[in-house]
Amino acid sequence: MISAADIAALDANDPLAPFRSRFALPDGVTYLDGNSLGALPVATVDRQMAVLRDEWGQGLIRSWNSADWISSPARVGAKIARLIGAAPHEVTVADSTSVNLFKLIVGALQMQRGRHVVLSEPGNFPTDLYLIESAIRTLGGKHRLELVSRESITQHLSDDTALVLLTHVHYKTADLYDMADITGAAQRAGALMLWDLSHSAGAVPLDLTEAHADFAVGCGYKFLNGGPGAPAYLYVAERHQAHIQSPLGGWMGHARPFAFDDGYEPAPGIARFLCGTPPILSMAALESGVDLFLEADMSQVAAKSRALATLFIDLVTERCAGYGLELVGPERGAPRGSHVSFRHPEGYAIMQALIARQVIGDFRAPDVMRFGLTPLYLRYTDIAHAVDVLEEILRTRAYIAPEFHVRHAVT
Ligand SMILES: Cc1ncc(COP(=O)(O)O)c(C=O)c1O
């Protein structure tokens, strides 16, 4: 039996506890969706006002130079590189994760002449699979997508495999791949490896250099707290940078954008993956979120993520047994990403009832309730409160109310 005193002791001994006050969290809300849209850092508000009033308002176009807006993709990329174990010049910030996937899939397939298969898993995040299909169509249909179970990926590698694209932490289940292991197997078969780190960066330890990764992408608006629709990042290992081309060769990826040449010449390094003008307000918000993360010790973040997940699973096991909840993904104590998911036939309505009671998670069709665990601003008492509210909803069947069955556009 886990007591309130046990949980209070966990909070009292939490080395990350001071970070919570650095976020502008609404009173009374238990926020378990920071894996989908991270919370607002307090510093972001002041920084946005400074960018608006001073840099845009006063500096006007001069701020591309005087406030160094022009270097923001490289500068913010270099900061993200520290969170994912990459060298500063191997990461840049541009576009959305979807667009970056397209650029890297096409670029990688063009490096792999004579190989035709892109390997991924069924149930990968949909945009990853859709962008593989888009890339195949763009390249004239001579490639094909093979979807195989995560357990059998290495058995399906062959001398026809051009690229393996996997999401390191599964968006629904929190299943976690061994990055070095899969990357090594893919490369031994002559394939290139592209990792989607959207649910990994800022949540689990990452070392792309040690894993000898080829390519990676990830979202800025989840654990990195970059704000709704924040730009995404992409990583290209230094050894590939001179050999891969972006299919979207825009002027910001040109070797000399302000020479205004008629012909395209790619920038020598990762800057060739920029396309158009960077969104400066969003870049500034992402930079504030990343700066805050860089103050934290990633080993403490990872340890707290595991402890929050263990507590969540233990409390649900103890207090919600017999109501038909089924843990999805890794078992208690197994390696996992930083969210916990439960399946229930009434998952959508239960989540709506939770949200109505100010406990915010999300729902992933057809039946998965997902709870994001963000170590920088969640307390162990928040987990206990969320499970208490969940138990009350299940026990009283509050979720049968018609208003909880109305489907919203975003779930
Ligand atoms: C694993 C994964 N990849 C990609 C995306 C989509 O990113 P974007 O909408 O920035 O293109 C998401 C969004 O949730 C995701 O979870």
mmCIF file with all atom_site columns, N, CA, C and O and ligand atoms in Angstrom, residues 35-36 95-101 124-128 131 167-172 196-199 217-222 229-232 364 370, ligand 1:
data_model
loop_
_atom_site.group_PDB
_atom_site.id
_atom_site.type_symbol
_atom_site.label_atom_id
_atom_site.label_alt_id
_atom_site.label_comp_id
_atom_site.label_asym_id
_atom_site.label_entity_id
_atom_site.label_seq_id
_atom_site.pdbx_PDB_ins_code
_atom_site.Cartn_x
_atom_site.Cartn_y
_atom_site.Cartn_z
_atom_site.occupancy
_atom_site.B_iso_or_equiv
_atom_site.pdbx_formal_charge
_atom_site.auth_seq_id
_atom_site.auth_comp_id
_atom_site.auth_asym_id
_atom_site.auth_atom_id
_atom_site.pdbx_PDB_model_num
ATOM   1   N N  . ASN A 1 35  ? 3.948  15.540 -23.250 1.00 0.00 ? 35  ASN A N  1
ATOM   2   C CA . ASN A 1 35  ? 4.578  14.775 -24.328 1.00 0.00 ? 35  ASN A CA 1
ATOM   3   C C  . ASN A 1 35  ? 3.920  15.111 -25.665 1.00 0.00 ? 35  ASN A C  1
ATOM   4   O O  . ASN A 1 35  ? 4.364  14.642 -26.716 1.00 0.00 ? 35  ASN A O  1
ATOM   5   N N  . SER A 1 36  ? 2.853  15.902 -25.622 1.00 0.00 ? 36  SER A N  1
ATOM   6   C CA . SER A 1 36  ? 2.150  16.265 -26.854 1.00 0.00 ? 36  SER A CA 1
ATOM   7   C C  . SER A 1 36  ? 2.296  17.770 -27.106 1.00 0.00 ? 36  SER A C  1
ATOM   8   O O  . SER A 1 36  ? 2.668  18.182 -28.196 1.00 0.00 ? 36  SER A O  1
ATOM   9   N N  . ASP A 1 95  ? 11.390 23.939 -40.317 1.00 0.00 ? 95  ASP A N  1
ATOM   10  C CA . ASP A 1 95  ? 10.171 23.262 -40.785 1.00 0.00 ? 95  ASP A CA 1
ATOM   11  C C  . ASP A 1 95  ? 9.510  22.432 -39.685 1.00 0.00 ? 95  ASP A C  1
ATOM   12  O O  . ASP A 1 95  ? 9.755  22.625 -38.511 1.00 0.00 ? 95  ASP A O  1
ATOM   13  N N  . SER A 1 96  ? 8.672  21.490 -40.095 1.00 0.00 ? 96  SER A N  1
ATOM   14  C CA . SER A 1 96  ? 8.030  20.575 -39.146 1.00 0.00 ? 96  SER A CA 1
ATOM   15  C C  . SER A 1 96  ? 8.751  19.233 -39.204 1.00 0.00 ? 96  SER A C  1
ATOM   16  O O  . SER A 1 96  ? 9.543  18.975 -40.130 1.00 0.00 ? 96  SER A O  1
ATOM   17  N N  . THR A 1 97  ? 8.448  18.377 -38.256 1.00 0.00 ? 97  THR A N  1
ATOM   18  C CA . THR A 1 97  ? 9.030  17.029 -38.287 1.00 0.00 ? 97  THR A CA 1
ATOM   19  C C  . THR A 1 97  ? 8.646  16.324 -39.594 1.00 0.00 ? 97  THR A C  1
ATOM   20  O O  . THR A 1 97  ? 9.469  15.647 -40.215 1.00 0.00 ? 97  THR A O  1
ATOM   21  N N  . SER A 1 98  ? 7.399  16.509 -40.015 1.00 0.00 ? 98  SER A N  1
ATOM   22  C CA . SER A 1 98  ? 6.943  15.851 -41.245 1.00 0.00 ? 98  SER A CA 1
ATOM   23  C C  . SER A 1 98  ? 7.783  16.282 -42.443 1.00 0.00 ? 98  SER A C  1
ATOM   24  O O  . SER A 1 98  ? 8.237  15.447 -43.234 1.00 0.00 ? 98  SER A O  1
ATOM   25  N N  . VAL A 1 99  ? 7.995  17.591 -42.579 1.00 0.00 ? 99  VAL A N  1
ATOM   26  C CA . VAL A 1 99  ? 8.768  18.083 -43.727 1.00 0.00 ? 99  VAL A CA 1
ATOM   27  C C  . VAL A 1 99  ? 10.215 17.582 -43.631 1.00 0.00 ? 99  VAL A C  1
ATOM   28  O O  . VAL A 1 99  ? 10.819 17.175 -44.631 1.00 0.00 ? 99  VAL A O  1
ATOM   29  N N  . ASN A 1 100 ? 10.766 17.589 -42.426 1.00 0.00 ? 100 ASN A N  1
ATOM   30  C CA . ASN A 1 100 ? 12.141 17.098 -42.265 1.00 0.00 ? 100 ASN A CA 1
ATOM   31  C C  . ASN A 1 100 ? 12.238 15.608 -42.596 1.00 0.00 ? 100 ASN A C  1
ATOM   32  O O  . ASN A 1 100 ? 13.244 15.158 -43.156 1.00 0.00 ? 100 ASN A O  1
ATOM   33  N N  . LEU A 1 101 ? 11.203 14.851 -42.252 1.00 0.00 ? 101 LEU A N  1
ATOM   34  C CA . LEU A 1 101 ? 11.198 13.433 -42.632 1.00 0.00 ? 101 LEU A CA 1
ATOM   35  C C  . LEU A 1 101 ? 11.270 13.312 -44.151 1.00 0.00 ? 101 LEU A C  1
ATOM   36  O O  . LEU A 1 101 ? 12.070 12.539 -44.686 1.00 0.00 ? 101 LEU A O  1
ATOM   37  N N  . ASN A 1 124 ? 3.681  2.623  -36.631 1.00 0.00 ? 124 ASN A N  1
ATOM   38  C CA . ASN A 1 124 ? 4.577  3.770  -36.428 1.00 0.00 ? 124 ASN A CA 1
ATOM   39  C C  . ASN A 1 124 ? 3.723  5.040  -36.498 1.00 0.00 ? 124 ASN A C  1
ATOM   40  O O  . ASN A 1 124 ? 2.590  5.011  -36.992 1.00 0.00 ? 124 ASN A O  1
ATOM   41  N N  . PHE A 1 125 ? 4.238  6.184  -36.031 1.00 0.00 ? 125 PHE A N  1
ATOM   42  C CA . PHE A 1 125 ? 3.438  7.401  -36.104 1.00 0.00 ? 125 PHE A CA 1
ATOM   43  C C  . PHE A 1 125 ? 3.029  7.613  -37.572 1.00 0.00 ? 125 PHE A C  1
ATOM   44  O O  . PHE A 1 125 ? 3.877  7.540  -38.468 1.00 0.00 ? 125 PHE A O  1
ATOM   45  N N  . PRO A 1 126 ? 1.742  7.877  -37.826 1.00 0.00 ? 126 PRO A N  1
ATOM   46  C CA . PRO A 1 126 ? 1.265  7.894  -39.215 1.00 0.00 ? 126 PRO A CA 1
ATOM   47  C C  . PRO A 1 126 ? 2.058  8.783  -40.150 1.00 0.00 ? 126 PRO A C  1
ATOM   48  O O  . PRO A 1 126 ? 2.335  8.413  -41.296 1.00 0.00 ? 126 PRO A O  1
ATOM   49  N N  . THR A 1 127 ? 2.453  9.993  -39.681 1.00 0.00 ? 127 THR A N  1
ATOM   50  C CA . THR A 1 127 ? 3.136  10.884 -40.622 1.00 0.00 ? 127 THR A CA 1
ATOM   51  C C  . THR A 1 127 ? 4.425  10.256 -41.147 1.00 0.00 ? 127 THR A C  1
ATOM   52  O O  . THR A 1 127 ? 4.797  10.445 -42.305 1.00 0.00 ? 127 THR A O  1
ATOM   53  N N  . ASP A 1 128 ? 5.101  9.454  -40.332 1.00 0.00 ? 128 ASP A N  1
ATOM   54  C CA . ASP A 1 128 ? 6.343  8.800  -40.775 1.00 0.00 ? 128 ASP A CA 1
ATOM   55  C C  . ASP A 1 128 ? 6.044  7.876  -41.957 1.00 0.00 ? 128 ASP A C  1
ATOM   56  O O  . ASP A 1 128 ? 6.786  7.849  -42.946 1.00 0.00 ? 128 ASP A O  1
ATOM   57  N N  . LEU A 1 131 ? 4.935  9.908  -45.078 1.00 0.00 ? 131 LEU A N  1
ATOM   58  C CA . LEU A 1 131 ? 6.049  10.587 -45.758 1.00 0.00 ? 131 LEU A CA 1
ATOM   59  C C  . LEU A 1 131 ? 6.942  9.591  -46.498 1.00 0.00 ? 131 LEU A C  1
ATOM   60  O O  . LEU A 1 131 ? 7.542  9.951  -47.518 1.00 0.00 ? 131 LEU A O  1
ATOM   61  N N  . THR A 1 167 ? 10.559 5.085  -35.020 1.00 0.00 ? 167 THR A N  1
ATOM   62  C CA . THR A 1 167 ? 10.384 6.069  -33.950 1.00 0.00 ? 167 THR A CA 1
ATOM   63  C C  . THR A 1 167 ? 10.952 5.455  -32.677 1.00 0.00 ? 167 THR A C  1
ATOM   64  O O  . THR A 1 167 ? 10.527 4.376  -32.260 1.00 0.00 ? 167 THR A O  1
ATOM   65  N N  . HIS A 1 168 ? 11.935 6.147  -32.092 1.00 0.00 ? 168 HIS A N  1
ATOM   66  C CA . HIS A 1 168 ? 12.715 5.567  -30.988 1.00 0.00 ? 168 HIS A CA 1
ATOM   67  C C  . HIS A 1 168 ? 11.815 5.213  -29.801 1.00 0.00 ? 168 HIS A C  1
ATOM   68  O O  . HIS A 1 168 ? 11.865 4.101  -29.279 1.00 0.00 ? 168 HIS A O  1
ATOM   69  N N  . VAL A 1 169 ? 10.962 6.176  -29.369 1.00 0.00 ? 169 VAL A N  1
ATOM   70  C CA . VAL A 1 169 ? 9.946  5.882  -28.347 1.00 0.00 ? 169 VAL A CA 1
ATOM   71  C C  . VAL A 1 169 ? 8.591  5.889  -29.050 1.00 0.00 ? 169 VAL A C  1
ATOM   72  O O  . VAL A 1 169 ? 8.217  6.905  -29.651 1.00 0.00 ? 169 VAL A O  1
ATOM   73  N N  . HIS A 1 170 ? 7.874  4.783  -28.972 1.00 0.00 ? 170 HIS A N  1
ATOM   74  C CA . HIS A 1 170 ? 6.599  4.685  -29.686 1.00 0.00 ? 170 HIS A CA 1
ATOM   75  C C  . HIS A 1 170 ? 5.586  5.675  -29.115 1.00 0.00 ? 170 HIS A C  1
ATOM   76  O O  . HIS A 1 170 ? 5.398  5.752  -27.904 1.00 0.00 ? 170 HIS A O  1
ATOM   77  N N  . TYR A 1 171 ? 4.927  6.420  -30.007 1.00 0.00 ? 171 TYR A N  1
ATOM   78  C CA . TYR A 1 171 ? 4.048  7.514  -29.546 1.00 0.00 ? 171 TYR A CA 1
ATOM   79  C C  . TYR A 1 171 ? 2.863  7.016  -28.732 1.00 0.00 ? 171 TYR A C  1
ATOM   80  O O  . TYR A 1 171 ? 2.332  7.732  -27.894 1.00 0.00 ? 171 TYR A O  1
ATOM   81  N N  . LYS A 1 172 ? 2.435  5.794  -28.976 1.00 0.00 ? 172 LYS A N  1
ATOM   82  C CA . LYS A 1 172 ? 1.247  5.316  -28.272 1.00 0.00 ? 172 LYS A CA 1
ATOM   83  C C  . LYS A 1 172 ? 1.634  4.478  -27.051 1.00 0.00 ? 172 LYS A C  1
ATOM   84  O O  . LYS A 1 172 ? 1.113  4.647  -25.960 1.00 0.00 ? 172 LYS A O  1
ATOM   85  N N  . ASP A 1 196 ? 13.191 8.796  -35.582 1.00 0.00 ? 196 ASP A N  1
ATOM   86  C CA . ASP A 1 196 ? 12.288 9.859  -35.168 1.00 0.00 ? 196 ASP A CA 1
ATOM   87  C C  . ASP A 1 196 ? 12.378 9.943  -33.644 1.00 0.00 ? 196 ASP A C  1
ATOM   88  O O  . ASP A 1 196 ? 12.018 9.000  -32.933 1.00 0.00 ? 196 ASP A O  1
ATOM   89  N N  . LEU A 1 197 ? 12.880 11.084 -33.163 1.00 0.00 ? 197 LEU A N  1
ATOM   90  C CA . LEU A 1 197 ? 13.140 11.260 -31.717 1.00 0.00 ? 197 LEU A CA 1
ATOM   91  C C  . LEU A 1 197 ? 12.061 12.103 -31.033 1.00 0.00 ? 197 LEU A C  1
ATOM   92  O O  . LEU A 1 197 ? 12.279 12.619 -29.934 1.00 0.00 ? 197 LEU A O  1
ATOM   93  N N  . SER A 1 198 ? 10.906 12.244 -31.691 1.00 0.00 ? 198 SER A N  1
ATOM   94  C CA . SER A 1 198 ? 9.892  13.177 -31.173 1.00 0.00 ? 198 SER A CA 1
ATOM   95  C C  . SER A 1 198 ? 9.525  12.914 -29.718 1.00 0.00 ? 198 SER A C  1
ATOM   96  O O  . SER A 1 198 ? 9.300  13.848 -28.953 1.00 0.00 ? 198 SER A O  1
ATOM   97  N N  . HIS A 1 199 ? 9.432  11.646 -29.323 1.00 0.00 ? 199 HIS A N  1
ATOM   98  C CA . HIS A 1 199 ? 9.058  11.325 -27.938 1.00 0.00 ? 199 HIS A CA 1
ATOM   99  C C  . HIS A 1 199 ? 10.270 10.960 -27.083 1.00 0.00 ? 199 HIS A C  1
ATOM   100 O O  . HIS A 1 199 ? 10.108 10.410 -25.995 1.00 0.00 ? 199 HIS A O  1
ATOM   101 N N  . VAL A 1 217 ? 15.243 13.046 -36.742 1.00 0.00 ? 217 VAL A N  1
ATOM   102 C CA . VAL A 1 217 ? 14.349 14.211 -36.710 1.00 0.00 ? 217 VAL A CA 1
ATOM   103 C C  . VAL A 1 217 ? 13.634 14.224 -35.363 1.00 0.00 ? 217 VAL A C  1
ATOM   104 O O  . VAL A 1 217 ? 13.617 13.211 -34.660 1.00 0.00 ? 217 VAL A O  1
ATOM   105 N N  . GLY A 1 218 ? 13.003 15.339 -35.033 1.00 0.00 ? 218 GLY A N  1
ATOM   106 C CA . GLY A 1 218 ? 12.181 15.352 -33.822 1.00 0.00 ? 218 GLY A CA 1
ATOM   107 C C  . GLY A 1 218 ? 11.432 16.661 -33.667 1.00 0.00 ? 218 GLY A C  1
ATOM   108 O O  . GLY A 1 218 ? 11.768 17.674 -34.284 1.00 0.00 ? 218 GLY A O  1
ATOM   109 N N  . CYS A 1 219 ? 10.398 16.629 -32.847 1.00 0.00 ? 219 CYS A N  1
ATOM   110 C CA . CYS A 1 219 ? 9.501  17.769 -32.623 1.00 0.00 ? 219 CYS A CA 1
ATOM   111 C C  . CYS A 1 219 ? 10.064 18.724 -31.571 1.00 0.00 ? 219 CYS A C  1
ATOM   112 O O  . CYS A 1 219 ? 10.671 18.288 -30.591 1.00 0.00 ? 219 CYS A O  1
ATOM   113 N N  . GLY A 1 220 ? 9.756  20.011 -31.723 1.00 0.00 ? 220 GLY A N  1
ATOM   114 C CA . GLY A 1 220 ? 10.168 21.000 -30.733 1.00 0.00 ? 220 GLY A CA 1
ATOM   115 C C  . GLY A 1 220 ? 9.099  21.314 -29.702 1.00 0.00 ? 220 GLY A C  1
ATOM   116 O O  . GLY A 1 220 ? 9.367  21.959 -28.697 1.00 0.00 ? 220 GLY A O  1
ATOM   117 N N  . TYR A 1 221 ? 7.862  20.892 -29.964 1.00 0.00 ? 221 TYR A N  1
ATOM   118 C CA . TYR A 1 221 ? 6.764  21.354 -29.091 1.00 0.00 ? 221 TYR A CA 1
ATOM   119 C C  . TYR A 1 221 ? 6.386  20.372 -28.001 1.00 0.00 ? 221 TYR A C  1
ATOM   120 O O  . TYR A 1 221 ? 5.483  20.642 -27.224 1.00 0.00 ? 221 TYR A O  1
ATOM   121 N N  . LYS A 1 222 ? 7.062  19.224 -27.931 1.00 0.00 ? 222 LYS A N  1
ATOM   122 C CA . LYS A 1 222 ? 6.691  18.224 -26.920 1.00 0.00 ? 222 LYS A CA 1
ATOM   123 C C  . LYS A 1 222 ? 7.528  18.453 -25.658 1.00 0.00 ? 222 LYS A C  1
ATOM   124 O O  . LYS A 1 222 ? 7.356  19.443 -24.965 1.00 0.00 ? 222 LYS A O  1
ATOM   125 N N  . GLY A 1 229 ? 3.173  24.134 -32.440 1.00 0.00 ? 229 GLY A N  1
ATOM   126 C CA . GLY A 1 229 ? 3.696  24.241 -33.802 1.00 0.00 ? 229 GLY A CA 1
ATOM   127 C C  . GLY A 1 229 ? 5.138  24.696 -33.869 1.00 0.00 ? 229 GLY A C  1
ATOM   128 O O  . GLY A 1 229 ? 5.593  25.185 -34.914 1.00 0.00 ? 229 GLY A O  1
ATOM   129 N N  . ALA A 1 230 ? 5.889  24.545 -32.773 1.00 0.00 ? 230 ALA A N  1
ATOM   130 C CA . ALA A 1 230 ? 7.313  24.939 -32.776 1.00 0.00 ? 230 ALA A CA 1
ATOM   131 C C  . ALA A 1 230 ? 8.050  24.262 -33.925 1.00 0.00 ? 230 ALA A C  1
ATOM   132 O O  . ALA A 1 230 ? 7.700  23.149 -34.327 1.00 0.00 ? 230 ALA A O  1
ATOM   133 N N  . PRO A 1 231 ? 9.089  24.907 -34.467 1.00 0.00 ? 231 PRO A N  1
ATOM   134 C CA . PRO A 1 231 ? 9.850  24.247 -35.527 1.00 0.00 ? 231 PRO A CA 1
ATOM   135 C C  . PRO A 1 231 ? 10.510 22.966 -35.013 1.00 0.00 ? 231 PRO A C  1
ATOM   136 O O  . PRO A 1 231 ? 10.696 22.786 -33.812 1.00 0.00 ? 231 PRO A O  1
ATOM   137 N N  . ALA A 1 232 ? 10.850 22.100 -35.940 1.00 0.00 ? 232 ALA A N  1
ATOM   138 C CA . ALA A 1 232 ? 11.425 20.795 -35.607 1.00 0.00 ? 232 ALA A CA 1
ATOM   139 C C  . ALA A 1 232 ? 12.931 20.815 -35.859 1.00 0.00 ? 232 ALA A C  1
ATOM   140 O O  . ALA A 1 232 ? 13.463 21.754 -36.458 1.00 0.00 ? 232 ALA A O  1
ATOM   141 N N  . ARG A 1 364 ? -5.595 8.211  -27.855 1.00 0.00 ? 364 ARG A N  1
ATOM   142 C CA . ARG A 1 364 ? -5.140 7.796  -29.175 1.00 0.00 ? 364 ARG A CA 1
ATOM   143 C C  . ARG A 1 364 ? -5.979 6.605  -29.619 1.00 0.00 ? 364 ARG A C  1
ATOM   144 O O  . ARG A 1 364 ? -6.026 5.570  -28.934 1.00 0.00 ? 364 ARG A O  1
ATOM   145 N N  . ARG A 1 370 ? -3.554 8.124  -22.835 1.00 0.00 ? 370 ARG A N  1
ATOM   146 C CA . ARG A 1 370 ? -2.111 8.335  -22.749 1.00 0.00 ? 370 ARG A CA 1
ATOM   147 C C  . ARG A 1 370 ? -1.823 9.440  -21.733 1.00 0.00 ? 370 ARG A C  1
ATOM   148 O O  . ARG A 1 370 ? -2.452 10.498 -21.759 1.00 0.00 ? 370 ARG A O  1
HETATM 149 C C1 . LIG B 2 .   ? 6.569  10.364 -33.425 1.00 0.00 ? 1   LIG B C1 1
HETATM 150 C C2 . LIG B 2 .   ? 6.044  11.576 -34.115 1.00 0.00 ? 1   LIG B C2 1
HETATM 151 N N1 . LIG B 2 .   ? 6.567  11.946 -35.301 1.00 0.00 ? 1   LIG B N1 1
HETATM 152 C C3 . LIG B 2 .   ? 6.107  13.029 -35.962 1.00 0.00 ? 1   LIG B C3 1
HETATM 153 C C4 . LIG B 2 .   ? 5.085  13.798 -35.455 1.00 0.00 ? 1   LIG B C4 1
HETATM 154 C C5 . LIG B 2 .   ? 4.512  14.938 -36.257 1.00 0.00 ? 1   LIG B C5 1
HETATM 155 O O1 . LIG B 2 .   ? 5.257  16.067 -36.241 1.00 0.00 ? 1   LIG B O1 1
HETATM 156 P P1 . LIG B 2 .   ? 4.826  17.389 -37.037 1.00 0.00 ? 1   LIG B P1 1
HETATM 157 O O2 . LIG B 2 .   ? 3.357  17.586 -36.835 1.00 0.00 ? 1   LIG B O2 1
HETATM 158 O O3 . LIG B 2 .   ? 5.670  18.460 -36.418 1.00 0.00 ? 1   LIG B O3 1
HETATM 159 O O4 . LIG B 2 .   ? 5.162  17.194 -38.460 1.00 0.00 ? 1   LIG B O4 1
HETATM 160 C C6 . LIG B 2 .   ? 4.535  13.475 -34.214 1.00 0.00 ? 1   LIG B C6 1
HETATM 161 C C7 . LIG B 2 .   ? 3.446  14.290 -33.642 1.00 0.00 ? 1   LIG B C7 1
HETATM 162 O O5 . LIG B 2 .   ? 2.880  14.033 -32.631 1.00 0.00 ? 1   LIG B O5 1
HETATM 163 C C8 . LIG B 2 .   ? 5.022  12.322 -33.536 1.00 0.00 ? 1   LIG B C8 1
HETATM 164 O O6 . LIG B 2 .   ? 4.490  11.947 -32.358 1.00 0.00 ? 1   LIG B O6 1
#
